[in-house]
Tab-separated table of N, CA and C in Angstrom:
chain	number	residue	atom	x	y	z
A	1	UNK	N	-17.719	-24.157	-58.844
A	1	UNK	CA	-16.405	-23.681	-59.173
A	1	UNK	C	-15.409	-24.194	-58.135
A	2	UNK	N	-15.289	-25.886	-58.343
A	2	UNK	CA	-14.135	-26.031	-57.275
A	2	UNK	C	-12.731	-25.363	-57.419
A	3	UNK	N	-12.146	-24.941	-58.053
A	3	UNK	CA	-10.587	-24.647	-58.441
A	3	UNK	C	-10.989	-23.149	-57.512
A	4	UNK	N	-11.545	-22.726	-57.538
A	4	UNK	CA	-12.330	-21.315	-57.140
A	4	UNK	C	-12.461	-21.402	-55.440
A	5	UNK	N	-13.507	-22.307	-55.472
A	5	UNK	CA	-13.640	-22.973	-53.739
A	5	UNK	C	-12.479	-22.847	-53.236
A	6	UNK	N	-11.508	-23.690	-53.491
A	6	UNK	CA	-10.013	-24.484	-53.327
A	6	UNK	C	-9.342	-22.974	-52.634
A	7	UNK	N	-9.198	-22.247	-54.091
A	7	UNK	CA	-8.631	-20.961	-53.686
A	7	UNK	C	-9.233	-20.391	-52.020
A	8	UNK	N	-10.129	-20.407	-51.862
A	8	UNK	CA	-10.589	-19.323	-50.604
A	8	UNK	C	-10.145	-20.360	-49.171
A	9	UNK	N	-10.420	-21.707	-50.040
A	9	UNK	CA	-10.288	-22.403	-48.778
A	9	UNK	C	-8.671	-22.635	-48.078
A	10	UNK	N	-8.192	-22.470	-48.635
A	10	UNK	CA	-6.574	-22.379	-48.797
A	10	UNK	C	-6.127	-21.009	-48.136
A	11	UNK	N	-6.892	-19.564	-48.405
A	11	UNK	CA	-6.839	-18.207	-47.963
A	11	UNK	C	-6.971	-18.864	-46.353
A	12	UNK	N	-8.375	-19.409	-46.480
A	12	UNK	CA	-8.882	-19.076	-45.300
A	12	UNK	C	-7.735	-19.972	-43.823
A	13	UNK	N	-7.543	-20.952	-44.222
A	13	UNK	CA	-6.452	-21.595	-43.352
A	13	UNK	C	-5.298	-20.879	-43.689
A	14	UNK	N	-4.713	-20.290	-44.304
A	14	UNK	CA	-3.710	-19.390	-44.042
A	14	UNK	C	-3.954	-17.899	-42.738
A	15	UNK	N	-4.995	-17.714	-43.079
A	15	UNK	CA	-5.382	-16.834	-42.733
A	15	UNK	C	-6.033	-16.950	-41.097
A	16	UNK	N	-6.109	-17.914	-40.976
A	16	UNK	CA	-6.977	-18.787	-39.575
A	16	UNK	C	-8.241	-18.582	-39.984
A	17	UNK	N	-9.281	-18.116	-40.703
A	17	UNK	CA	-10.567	-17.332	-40.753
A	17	UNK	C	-11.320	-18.987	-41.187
A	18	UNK	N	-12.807	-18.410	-40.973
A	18	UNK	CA	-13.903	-19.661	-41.480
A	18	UNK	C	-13.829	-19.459	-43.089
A	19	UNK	N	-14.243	-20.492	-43.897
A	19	UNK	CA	-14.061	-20.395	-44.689
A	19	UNK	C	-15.267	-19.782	-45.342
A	20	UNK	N	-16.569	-20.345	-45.258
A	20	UNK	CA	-17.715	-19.474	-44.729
A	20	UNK	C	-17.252	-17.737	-44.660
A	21	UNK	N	-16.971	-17.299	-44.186
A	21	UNK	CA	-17.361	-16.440	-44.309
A	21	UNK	C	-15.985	-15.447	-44.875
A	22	UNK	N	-14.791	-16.373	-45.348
A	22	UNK	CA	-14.205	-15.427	-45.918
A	22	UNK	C	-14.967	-15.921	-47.608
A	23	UNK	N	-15.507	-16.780	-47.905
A	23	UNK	CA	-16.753	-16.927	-49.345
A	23	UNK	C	-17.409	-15.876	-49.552
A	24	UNK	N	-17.847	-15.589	-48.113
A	24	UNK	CA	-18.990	-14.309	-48.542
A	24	UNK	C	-18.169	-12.881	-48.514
A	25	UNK	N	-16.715	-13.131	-47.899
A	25	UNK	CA	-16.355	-11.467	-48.248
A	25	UNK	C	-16.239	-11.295	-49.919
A	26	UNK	N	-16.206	-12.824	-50.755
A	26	UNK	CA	-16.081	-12.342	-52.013
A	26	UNK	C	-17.044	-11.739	-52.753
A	27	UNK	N	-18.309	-11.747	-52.044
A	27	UNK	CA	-19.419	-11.217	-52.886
A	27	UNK	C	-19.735	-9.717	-52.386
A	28	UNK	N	-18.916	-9.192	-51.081
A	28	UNK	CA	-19.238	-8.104	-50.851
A	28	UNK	C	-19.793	-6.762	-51.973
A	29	UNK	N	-18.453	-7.223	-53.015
A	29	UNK	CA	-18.705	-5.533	-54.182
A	29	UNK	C	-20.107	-5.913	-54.719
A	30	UNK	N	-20.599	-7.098	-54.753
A	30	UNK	CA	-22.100	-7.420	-55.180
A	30	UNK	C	-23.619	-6.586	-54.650
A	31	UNK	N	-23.248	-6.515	-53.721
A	31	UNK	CA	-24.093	-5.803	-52.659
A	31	UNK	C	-23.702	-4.275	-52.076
A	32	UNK	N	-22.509	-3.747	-52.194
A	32	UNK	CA	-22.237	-2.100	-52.006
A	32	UNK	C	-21.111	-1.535	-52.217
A	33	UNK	N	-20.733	-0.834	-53.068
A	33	UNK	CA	-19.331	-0.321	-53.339
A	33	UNK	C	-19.805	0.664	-54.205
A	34	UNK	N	-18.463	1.699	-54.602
A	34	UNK	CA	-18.162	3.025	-55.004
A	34	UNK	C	-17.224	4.035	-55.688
A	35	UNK	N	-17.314	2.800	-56.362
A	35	UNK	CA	-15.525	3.426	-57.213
A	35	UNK	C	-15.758	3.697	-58.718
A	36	UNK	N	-15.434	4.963	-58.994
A	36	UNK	CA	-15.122	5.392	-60.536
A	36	UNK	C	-13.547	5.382	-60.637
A	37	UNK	N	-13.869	5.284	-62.189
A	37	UNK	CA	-12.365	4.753	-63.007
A	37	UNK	C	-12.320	6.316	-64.105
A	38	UNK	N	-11.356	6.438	-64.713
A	38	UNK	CA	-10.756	7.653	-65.469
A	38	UNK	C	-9.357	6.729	-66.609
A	39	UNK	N	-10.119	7.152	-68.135
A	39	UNK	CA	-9.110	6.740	-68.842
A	39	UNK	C	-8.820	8.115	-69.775
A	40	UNK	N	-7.148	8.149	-69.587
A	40	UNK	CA	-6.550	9.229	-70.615
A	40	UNK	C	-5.846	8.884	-70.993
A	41	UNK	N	-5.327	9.134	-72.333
A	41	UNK	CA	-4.312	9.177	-73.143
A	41	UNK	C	-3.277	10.647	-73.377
A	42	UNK	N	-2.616	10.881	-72.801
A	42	UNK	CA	-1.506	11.530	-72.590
A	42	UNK	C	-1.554	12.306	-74.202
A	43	UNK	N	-0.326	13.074	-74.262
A	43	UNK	CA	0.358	13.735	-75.740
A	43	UNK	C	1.290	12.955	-76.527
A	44	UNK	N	2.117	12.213	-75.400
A	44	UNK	CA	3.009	11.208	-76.161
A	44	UNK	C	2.083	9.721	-76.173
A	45	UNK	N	0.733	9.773	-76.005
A	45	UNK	CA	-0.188	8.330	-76.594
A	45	UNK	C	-0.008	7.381	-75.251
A	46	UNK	N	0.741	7.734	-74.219
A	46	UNK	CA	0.754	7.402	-72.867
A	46	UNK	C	-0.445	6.389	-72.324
A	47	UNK	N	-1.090	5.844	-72.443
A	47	UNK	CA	-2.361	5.756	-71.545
A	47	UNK	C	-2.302	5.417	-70.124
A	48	UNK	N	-3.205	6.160	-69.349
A	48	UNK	CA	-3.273	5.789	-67.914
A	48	UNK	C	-4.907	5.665	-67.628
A	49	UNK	N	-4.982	4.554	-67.131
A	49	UNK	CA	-6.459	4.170	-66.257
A	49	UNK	C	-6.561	4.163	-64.930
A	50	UNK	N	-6.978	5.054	-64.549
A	50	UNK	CA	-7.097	4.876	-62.627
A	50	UNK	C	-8.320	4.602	-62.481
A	51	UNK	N	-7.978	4.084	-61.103
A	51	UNK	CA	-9.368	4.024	-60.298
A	51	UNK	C	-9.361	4.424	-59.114
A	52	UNK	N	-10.599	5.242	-58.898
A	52	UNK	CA	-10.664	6.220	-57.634
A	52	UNK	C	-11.279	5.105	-56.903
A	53	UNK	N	-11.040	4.766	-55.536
A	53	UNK	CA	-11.454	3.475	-54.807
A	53	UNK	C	-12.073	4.254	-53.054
A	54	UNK	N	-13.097	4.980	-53.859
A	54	UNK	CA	-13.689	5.420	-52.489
A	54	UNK	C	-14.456	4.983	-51.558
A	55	UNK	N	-13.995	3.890	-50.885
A	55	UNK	CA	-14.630	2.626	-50.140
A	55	UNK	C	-14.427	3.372	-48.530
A	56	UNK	N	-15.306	2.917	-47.732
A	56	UNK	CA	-15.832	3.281	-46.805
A	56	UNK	C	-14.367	2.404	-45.795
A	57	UNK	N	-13.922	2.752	-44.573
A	57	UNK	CA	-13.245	2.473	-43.900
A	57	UNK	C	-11.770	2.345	-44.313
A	58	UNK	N	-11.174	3.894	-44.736
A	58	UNK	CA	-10.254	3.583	-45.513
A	58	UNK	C	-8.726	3.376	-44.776
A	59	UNK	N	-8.538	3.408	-43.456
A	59	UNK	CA	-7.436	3.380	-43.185
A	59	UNK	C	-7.175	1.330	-43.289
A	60	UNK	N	-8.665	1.055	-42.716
A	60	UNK	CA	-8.375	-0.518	-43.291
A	60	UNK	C	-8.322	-1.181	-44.413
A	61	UNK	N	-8.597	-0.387	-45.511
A	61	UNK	CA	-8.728	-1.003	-46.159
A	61	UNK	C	-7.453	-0.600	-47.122
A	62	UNK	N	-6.926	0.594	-46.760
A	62	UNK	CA	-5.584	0.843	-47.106
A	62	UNK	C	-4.557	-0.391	-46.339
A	63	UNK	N	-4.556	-0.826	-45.665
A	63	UNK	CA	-3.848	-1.627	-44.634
A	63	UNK	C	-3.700	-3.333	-45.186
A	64	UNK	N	-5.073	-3.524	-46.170
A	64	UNK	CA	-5.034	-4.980	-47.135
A	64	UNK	C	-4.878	-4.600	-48.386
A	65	UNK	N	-4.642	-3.358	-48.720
A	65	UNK	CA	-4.918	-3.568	-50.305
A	65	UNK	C	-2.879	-3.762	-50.996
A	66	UNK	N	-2.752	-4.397	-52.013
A	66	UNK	CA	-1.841	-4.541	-52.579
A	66	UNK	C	-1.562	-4.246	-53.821
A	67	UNK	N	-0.399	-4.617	-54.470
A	67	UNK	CA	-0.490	-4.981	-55.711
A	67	UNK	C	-0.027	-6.540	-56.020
A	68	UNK	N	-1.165	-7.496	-56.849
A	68	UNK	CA	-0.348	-8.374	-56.952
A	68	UNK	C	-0.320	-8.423	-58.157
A	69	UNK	N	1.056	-9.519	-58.742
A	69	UNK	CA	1.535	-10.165	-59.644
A	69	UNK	C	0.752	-11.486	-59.951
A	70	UNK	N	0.069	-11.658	-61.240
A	70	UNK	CA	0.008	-13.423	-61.375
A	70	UNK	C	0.741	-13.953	-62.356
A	71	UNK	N	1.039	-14.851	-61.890
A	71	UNK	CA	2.270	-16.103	-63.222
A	71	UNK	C	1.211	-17.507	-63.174
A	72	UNK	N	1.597	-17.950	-64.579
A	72	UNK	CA	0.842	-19.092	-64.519
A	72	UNK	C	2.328	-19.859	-64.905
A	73	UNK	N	2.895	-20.739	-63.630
A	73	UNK	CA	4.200	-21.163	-63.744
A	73	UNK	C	5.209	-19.892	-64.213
A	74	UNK	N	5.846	-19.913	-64.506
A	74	UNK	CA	6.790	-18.726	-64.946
A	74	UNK	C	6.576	-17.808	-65.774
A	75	UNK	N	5.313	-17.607	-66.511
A	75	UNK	CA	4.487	-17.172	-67.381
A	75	UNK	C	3.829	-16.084	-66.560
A	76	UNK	N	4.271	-14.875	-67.222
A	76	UNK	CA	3.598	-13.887	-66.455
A	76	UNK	C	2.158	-13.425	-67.119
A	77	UNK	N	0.895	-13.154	-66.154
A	77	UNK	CA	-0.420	-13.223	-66.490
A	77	UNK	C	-0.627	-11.865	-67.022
A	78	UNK	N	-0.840	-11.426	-65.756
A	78	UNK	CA	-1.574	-9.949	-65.390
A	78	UNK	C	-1.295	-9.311	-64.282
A	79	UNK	N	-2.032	-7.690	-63.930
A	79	UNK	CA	-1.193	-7.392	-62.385
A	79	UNK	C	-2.271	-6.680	-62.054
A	80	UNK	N	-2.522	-6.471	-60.563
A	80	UNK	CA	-4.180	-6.359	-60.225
A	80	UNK	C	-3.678	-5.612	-58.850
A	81	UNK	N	-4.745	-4.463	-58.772
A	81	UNK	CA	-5.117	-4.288	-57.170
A	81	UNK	C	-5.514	-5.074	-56.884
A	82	UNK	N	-5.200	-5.647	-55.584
A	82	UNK	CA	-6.051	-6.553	-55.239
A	82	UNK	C	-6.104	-6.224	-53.356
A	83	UNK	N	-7.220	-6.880	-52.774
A	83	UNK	CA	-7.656	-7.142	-51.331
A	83	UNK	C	-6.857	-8.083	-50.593
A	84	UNK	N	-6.321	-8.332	-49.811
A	84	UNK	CA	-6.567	-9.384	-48.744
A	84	UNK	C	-7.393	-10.355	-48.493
A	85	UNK	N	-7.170	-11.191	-48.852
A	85	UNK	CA	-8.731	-12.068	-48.470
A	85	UNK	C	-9.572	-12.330	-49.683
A	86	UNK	N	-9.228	-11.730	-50.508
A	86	UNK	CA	-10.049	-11.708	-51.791
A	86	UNK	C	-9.394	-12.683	-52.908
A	87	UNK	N	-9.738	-13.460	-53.398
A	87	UNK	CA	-9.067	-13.862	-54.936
A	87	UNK	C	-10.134	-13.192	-56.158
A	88	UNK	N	-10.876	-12.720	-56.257
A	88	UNK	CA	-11.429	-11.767	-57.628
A	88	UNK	C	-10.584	-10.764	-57.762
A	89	UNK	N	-10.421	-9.853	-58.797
A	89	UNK	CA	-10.390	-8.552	-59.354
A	89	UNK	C	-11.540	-7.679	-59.696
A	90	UNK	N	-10.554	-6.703	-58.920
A	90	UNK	CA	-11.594	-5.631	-59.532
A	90	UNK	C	-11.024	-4.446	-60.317
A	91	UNK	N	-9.722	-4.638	-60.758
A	91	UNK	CA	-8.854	-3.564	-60.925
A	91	UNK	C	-7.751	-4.562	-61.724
A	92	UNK	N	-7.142	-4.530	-62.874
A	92	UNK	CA	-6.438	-5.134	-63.372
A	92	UNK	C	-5.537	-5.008	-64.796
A	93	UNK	N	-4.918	-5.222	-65.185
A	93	UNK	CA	-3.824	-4.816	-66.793
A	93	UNK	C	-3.136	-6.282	-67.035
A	94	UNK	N	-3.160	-6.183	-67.940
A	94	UNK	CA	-2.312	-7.074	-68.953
A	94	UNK	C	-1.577	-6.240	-69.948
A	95	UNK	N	-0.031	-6.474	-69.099
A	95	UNK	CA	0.878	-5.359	-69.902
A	95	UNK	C	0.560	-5.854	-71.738
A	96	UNK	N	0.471	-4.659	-72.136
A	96	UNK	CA	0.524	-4.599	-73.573
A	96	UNK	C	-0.799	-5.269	-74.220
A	97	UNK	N	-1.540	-4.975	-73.450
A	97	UNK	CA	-2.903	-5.473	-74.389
A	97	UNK	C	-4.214	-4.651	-73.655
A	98	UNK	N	-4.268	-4.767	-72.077
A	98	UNK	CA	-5.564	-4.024	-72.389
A	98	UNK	C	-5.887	-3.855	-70.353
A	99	UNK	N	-5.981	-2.678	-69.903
A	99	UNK	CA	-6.466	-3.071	-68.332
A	99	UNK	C	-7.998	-3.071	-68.620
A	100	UNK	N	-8.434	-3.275	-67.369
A	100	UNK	CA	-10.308	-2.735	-66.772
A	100	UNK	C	-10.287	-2.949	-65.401
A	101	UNK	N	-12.135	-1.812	-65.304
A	101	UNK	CA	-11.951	-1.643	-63.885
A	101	UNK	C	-13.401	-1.405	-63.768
A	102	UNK	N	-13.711	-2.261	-62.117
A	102	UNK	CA	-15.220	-1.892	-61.972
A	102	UNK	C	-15.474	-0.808	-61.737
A	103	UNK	N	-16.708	-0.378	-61.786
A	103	UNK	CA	-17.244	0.757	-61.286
A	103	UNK	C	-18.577	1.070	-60.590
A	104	UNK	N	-18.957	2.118	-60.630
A	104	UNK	CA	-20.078	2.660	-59.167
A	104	UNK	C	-21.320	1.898	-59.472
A	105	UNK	N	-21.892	1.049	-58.631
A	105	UNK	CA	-22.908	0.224	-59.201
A	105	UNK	C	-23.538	0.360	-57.908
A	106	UNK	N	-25.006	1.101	-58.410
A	106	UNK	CA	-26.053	0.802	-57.451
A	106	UNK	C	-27.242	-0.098	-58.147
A	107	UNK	N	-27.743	-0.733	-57.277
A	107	UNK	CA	-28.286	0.059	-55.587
A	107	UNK	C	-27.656	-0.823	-54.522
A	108	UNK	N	-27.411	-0.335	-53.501
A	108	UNK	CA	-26.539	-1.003	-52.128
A	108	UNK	C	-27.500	-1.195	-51.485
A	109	UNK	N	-27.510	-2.064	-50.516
A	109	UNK	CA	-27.990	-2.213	-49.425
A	109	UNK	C	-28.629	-1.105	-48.474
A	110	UNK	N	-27.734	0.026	-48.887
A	110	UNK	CA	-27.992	1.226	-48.142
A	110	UNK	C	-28.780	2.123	-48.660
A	111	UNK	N	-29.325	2.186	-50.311
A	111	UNK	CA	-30.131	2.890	-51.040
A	111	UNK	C	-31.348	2.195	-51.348
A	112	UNK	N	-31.166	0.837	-51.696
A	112	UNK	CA	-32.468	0.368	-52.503
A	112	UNK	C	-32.182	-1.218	-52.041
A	113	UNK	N	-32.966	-1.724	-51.090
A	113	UNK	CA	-33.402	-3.208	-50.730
A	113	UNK	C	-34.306	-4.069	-51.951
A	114	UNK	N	-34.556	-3.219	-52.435
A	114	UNK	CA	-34.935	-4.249	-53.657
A	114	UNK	C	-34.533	-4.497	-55.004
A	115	UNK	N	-33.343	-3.513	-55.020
A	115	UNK	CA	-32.548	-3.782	-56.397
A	115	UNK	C	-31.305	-4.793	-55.312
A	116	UNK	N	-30.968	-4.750	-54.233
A	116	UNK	CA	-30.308	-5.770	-53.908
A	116	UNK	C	-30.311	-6.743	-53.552
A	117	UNK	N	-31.679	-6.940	-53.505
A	117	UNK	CA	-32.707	-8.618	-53.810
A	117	UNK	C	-32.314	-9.123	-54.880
A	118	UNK	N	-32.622	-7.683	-55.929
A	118	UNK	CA	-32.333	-8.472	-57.337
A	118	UNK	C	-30.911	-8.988	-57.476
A	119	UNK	N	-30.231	-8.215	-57.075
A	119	UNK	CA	-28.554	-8.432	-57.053
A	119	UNK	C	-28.333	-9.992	-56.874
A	120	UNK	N	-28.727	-10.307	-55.564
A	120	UNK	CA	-28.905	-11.316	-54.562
A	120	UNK	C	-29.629	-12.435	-56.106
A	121	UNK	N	-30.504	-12.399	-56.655
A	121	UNK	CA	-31.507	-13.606	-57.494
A	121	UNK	C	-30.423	-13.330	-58.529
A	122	UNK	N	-29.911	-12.437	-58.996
A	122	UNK	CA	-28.920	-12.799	-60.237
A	122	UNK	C	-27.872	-13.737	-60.118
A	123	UNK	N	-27.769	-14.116	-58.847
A	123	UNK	CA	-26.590	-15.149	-58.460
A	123	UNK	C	-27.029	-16.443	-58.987
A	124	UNK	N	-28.591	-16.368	-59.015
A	124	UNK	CA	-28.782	-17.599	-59.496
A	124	UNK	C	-30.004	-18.106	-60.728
A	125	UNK	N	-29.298	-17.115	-61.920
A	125	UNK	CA	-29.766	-16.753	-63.108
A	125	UNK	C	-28.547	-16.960	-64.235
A	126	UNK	N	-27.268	-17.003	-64.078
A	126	UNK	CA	-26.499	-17.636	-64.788
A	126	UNK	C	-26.012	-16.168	-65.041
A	127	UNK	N	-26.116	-15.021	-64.518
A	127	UNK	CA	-24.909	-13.855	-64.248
A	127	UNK	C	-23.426	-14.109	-63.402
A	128	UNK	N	-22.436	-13.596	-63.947
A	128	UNK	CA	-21.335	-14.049	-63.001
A	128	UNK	C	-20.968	-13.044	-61.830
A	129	UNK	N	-20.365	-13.220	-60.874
A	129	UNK	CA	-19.408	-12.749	-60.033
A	129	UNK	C	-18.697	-11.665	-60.143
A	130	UNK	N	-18.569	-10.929	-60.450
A	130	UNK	CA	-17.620	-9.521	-61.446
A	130	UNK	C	-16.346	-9.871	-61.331
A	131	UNK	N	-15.790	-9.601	-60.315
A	131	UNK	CA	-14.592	-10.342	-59.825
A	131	UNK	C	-13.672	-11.490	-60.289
A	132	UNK	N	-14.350	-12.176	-60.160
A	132	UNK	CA	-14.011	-13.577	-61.174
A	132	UNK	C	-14.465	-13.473	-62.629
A	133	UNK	N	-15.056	-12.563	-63.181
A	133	UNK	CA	-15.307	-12.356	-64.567
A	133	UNK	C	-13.868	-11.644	-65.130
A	134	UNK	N	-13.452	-10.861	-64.103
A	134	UNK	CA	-12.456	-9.689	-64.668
A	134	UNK	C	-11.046	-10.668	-64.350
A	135	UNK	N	-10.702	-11.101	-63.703
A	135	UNK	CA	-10.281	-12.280	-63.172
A	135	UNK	C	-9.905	-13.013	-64.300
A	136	UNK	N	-10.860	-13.869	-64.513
A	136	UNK	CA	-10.989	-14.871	-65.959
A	136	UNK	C	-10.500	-13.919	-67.289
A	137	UNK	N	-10.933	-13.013	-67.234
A	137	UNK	CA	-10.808	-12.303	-68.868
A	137	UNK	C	-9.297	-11.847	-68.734
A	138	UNK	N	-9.105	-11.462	-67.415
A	138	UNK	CA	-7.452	-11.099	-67.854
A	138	UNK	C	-6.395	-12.242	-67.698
A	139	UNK	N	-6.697	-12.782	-67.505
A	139	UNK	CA	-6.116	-15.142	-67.708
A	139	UNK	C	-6.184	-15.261	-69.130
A	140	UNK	N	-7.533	-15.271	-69.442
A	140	UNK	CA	-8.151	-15.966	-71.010
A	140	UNK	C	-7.456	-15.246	-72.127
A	141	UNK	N	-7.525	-13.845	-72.034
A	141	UNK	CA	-7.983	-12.827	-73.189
A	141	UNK	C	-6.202	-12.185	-73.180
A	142	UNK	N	-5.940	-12.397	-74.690
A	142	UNK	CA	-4.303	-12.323	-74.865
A	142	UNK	C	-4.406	-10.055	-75.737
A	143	UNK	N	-5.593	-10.052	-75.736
A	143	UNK	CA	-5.885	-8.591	-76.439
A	143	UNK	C	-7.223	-7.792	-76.329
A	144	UNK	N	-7.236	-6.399	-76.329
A	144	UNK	CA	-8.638	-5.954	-76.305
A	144	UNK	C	-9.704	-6.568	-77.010
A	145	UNK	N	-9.730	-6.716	-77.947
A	145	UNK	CA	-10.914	-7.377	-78.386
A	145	UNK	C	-11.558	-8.549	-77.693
A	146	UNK	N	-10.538	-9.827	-77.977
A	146	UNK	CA	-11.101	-10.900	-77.022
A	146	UNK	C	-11.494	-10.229	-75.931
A	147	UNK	N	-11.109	-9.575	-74.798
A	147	UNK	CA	-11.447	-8.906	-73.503
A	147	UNK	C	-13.127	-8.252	-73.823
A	148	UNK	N	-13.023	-7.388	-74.645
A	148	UNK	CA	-14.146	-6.397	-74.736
A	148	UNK	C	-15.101	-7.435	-75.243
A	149	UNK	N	-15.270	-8.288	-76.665
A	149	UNK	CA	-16.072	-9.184	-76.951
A	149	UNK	C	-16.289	-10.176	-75.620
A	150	UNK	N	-15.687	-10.641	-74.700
A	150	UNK	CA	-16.300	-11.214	-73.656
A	150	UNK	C	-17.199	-10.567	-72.481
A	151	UNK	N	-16.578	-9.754	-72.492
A	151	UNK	CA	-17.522	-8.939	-71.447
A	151	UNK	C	-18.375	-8.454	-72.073
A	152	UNK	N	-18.495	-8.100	-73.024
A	152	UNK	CA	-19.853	-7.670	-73.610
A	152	UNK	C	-21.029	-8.955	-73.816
A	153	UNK	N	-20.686	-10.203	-73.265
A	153	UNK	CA	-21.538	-10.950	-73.620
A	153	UNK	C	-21.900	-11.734	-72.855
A	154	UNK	N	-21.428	-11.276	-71.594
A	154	UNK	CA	-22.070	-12.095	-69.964
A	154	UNK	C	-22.668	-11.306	-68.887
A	155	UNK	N	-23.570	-11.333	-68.194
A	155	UNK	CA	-24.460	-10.511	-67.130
A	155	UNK	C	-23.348	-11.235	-65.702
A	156	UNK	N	-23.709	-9.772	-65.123
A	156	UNK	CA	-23.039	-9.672	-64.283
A	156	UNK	C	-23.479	-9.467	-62.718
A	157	UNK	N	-23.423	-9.916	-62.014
A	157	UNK	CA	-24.867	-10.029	-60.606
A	157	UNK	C	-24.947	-8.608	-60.220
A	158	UNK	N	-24.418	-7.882	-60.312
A	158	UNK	CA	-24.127	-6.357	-60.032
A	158	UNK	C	-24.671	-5.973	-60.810
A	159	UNK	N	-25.539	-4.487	-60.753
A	159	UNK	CA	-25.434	-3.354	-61.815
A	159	UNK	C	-24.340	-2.701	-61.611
A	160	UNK	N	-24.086	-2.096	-62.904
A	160	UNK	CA	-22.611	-1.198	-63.025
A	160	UNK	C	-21.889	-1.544	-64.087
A	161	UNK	N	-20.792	-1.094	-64.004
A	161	UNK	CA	-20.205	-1.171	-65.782
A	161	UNK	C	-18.645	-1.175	-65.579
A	162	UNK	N	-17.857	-1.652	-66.654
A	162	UNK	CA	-16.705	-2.315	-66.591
A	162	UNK	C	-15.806	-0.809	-67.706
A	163	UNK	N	-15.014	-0.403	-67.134
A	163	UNK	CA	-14.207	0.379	-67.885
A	163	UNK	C	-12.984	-0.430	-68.534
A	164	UNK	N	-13.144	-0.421	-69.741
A	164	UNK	CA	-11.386	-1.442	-70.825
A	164	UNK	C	-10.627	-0.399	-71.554
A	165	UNK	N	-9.541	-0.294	-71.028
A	165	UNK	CA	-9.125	0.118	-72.458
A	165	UNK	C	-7.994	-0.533	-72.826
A	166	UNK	N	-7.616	-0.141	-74.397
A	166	UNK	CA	-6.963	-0.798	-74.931
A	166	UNK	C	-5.486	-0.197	-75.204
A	167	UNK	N	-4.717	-0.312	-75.668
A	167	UNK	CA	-3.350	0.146	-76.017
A	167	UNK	C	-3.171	1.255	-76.927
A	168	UNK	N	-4.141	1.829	-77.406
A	168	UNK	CA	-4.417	2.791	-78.242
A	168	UNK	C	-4.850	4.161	-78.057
């Protein structure tokens, strides 16, 4: 995935960091994280999707997290929590068609060494990245369906599950 590479390597000289190892902060949620998501629909048909982002070291990680905007040229994409340092999603909307959001996926490093072996061999089984899956689908996918029909049809190096909803 050079266009992908490109991206981090570009972070990483902005950033002064190795590039090395700002690569591997992208696989971190692969290996341990903890976040549930909540979808409601209001009385007036409102919908709101949160995500509870109960990650370990939170004054830092309050300190990188943002919101960004993507445009593809003047073309507005999608809009994402996003990290510092990170180019995946894990948290994301496409006004008027559809957000999603990861969620609590074990086993970590800290529970089970051998479901995060497996984690680790799915990298190289033709499962994707989550990040860059959610990433890609909110680029690609102009409506829920396309969104939901894609993700329903690619493995993902993580266990855990993808919350979508749609405009409805």
């Amino acid at each position: 995935q050079p266009e992908y590479y490109e991206e981090i390597d570009g972070m990483a000289a902005a950033l002064d960091l190795d590039t090395n190892a700002l690569m591997f902060m992208q696989y971190v949620n692969e290996f341990s994280a903890f976040c549930t998501s909540s979808v409601v629909r209001q009385a007036d048909g409102t919908i709101i999707h949160d995500r509870n982002m109960d990650f370990a070291f939170p004054p830092l990680m309050r300190a990188i997290t943002y919101e960004g905007r993507f445009y593809k040229g003047d073309q507005y994409q999608f809009e994402a929590v996003m990290f510092a340092g990170t180019n995946g999603v894990f948290t994301g909307m496409k006004s008027g068609a559809f957000s999603l959001s990861l969620n609590n996926r074990k086993p970590s490093f800290r529970t089970d060494i051998f479901g995060l072996l497996g984690n680790i061999a799915a990298l190289f089984t033709g499962s994707q990245q989550v990040s860059k899956l959610i990433r890609d689908t909110l680029i690609e996918c102009g409506d829920y369906n396309c969104a939901f029909n894609r993700l329903s049809s690619v493995g993902i190096i993580c266990p855990g599950y993808l919350i979508i909803a749609g405009t409805k």
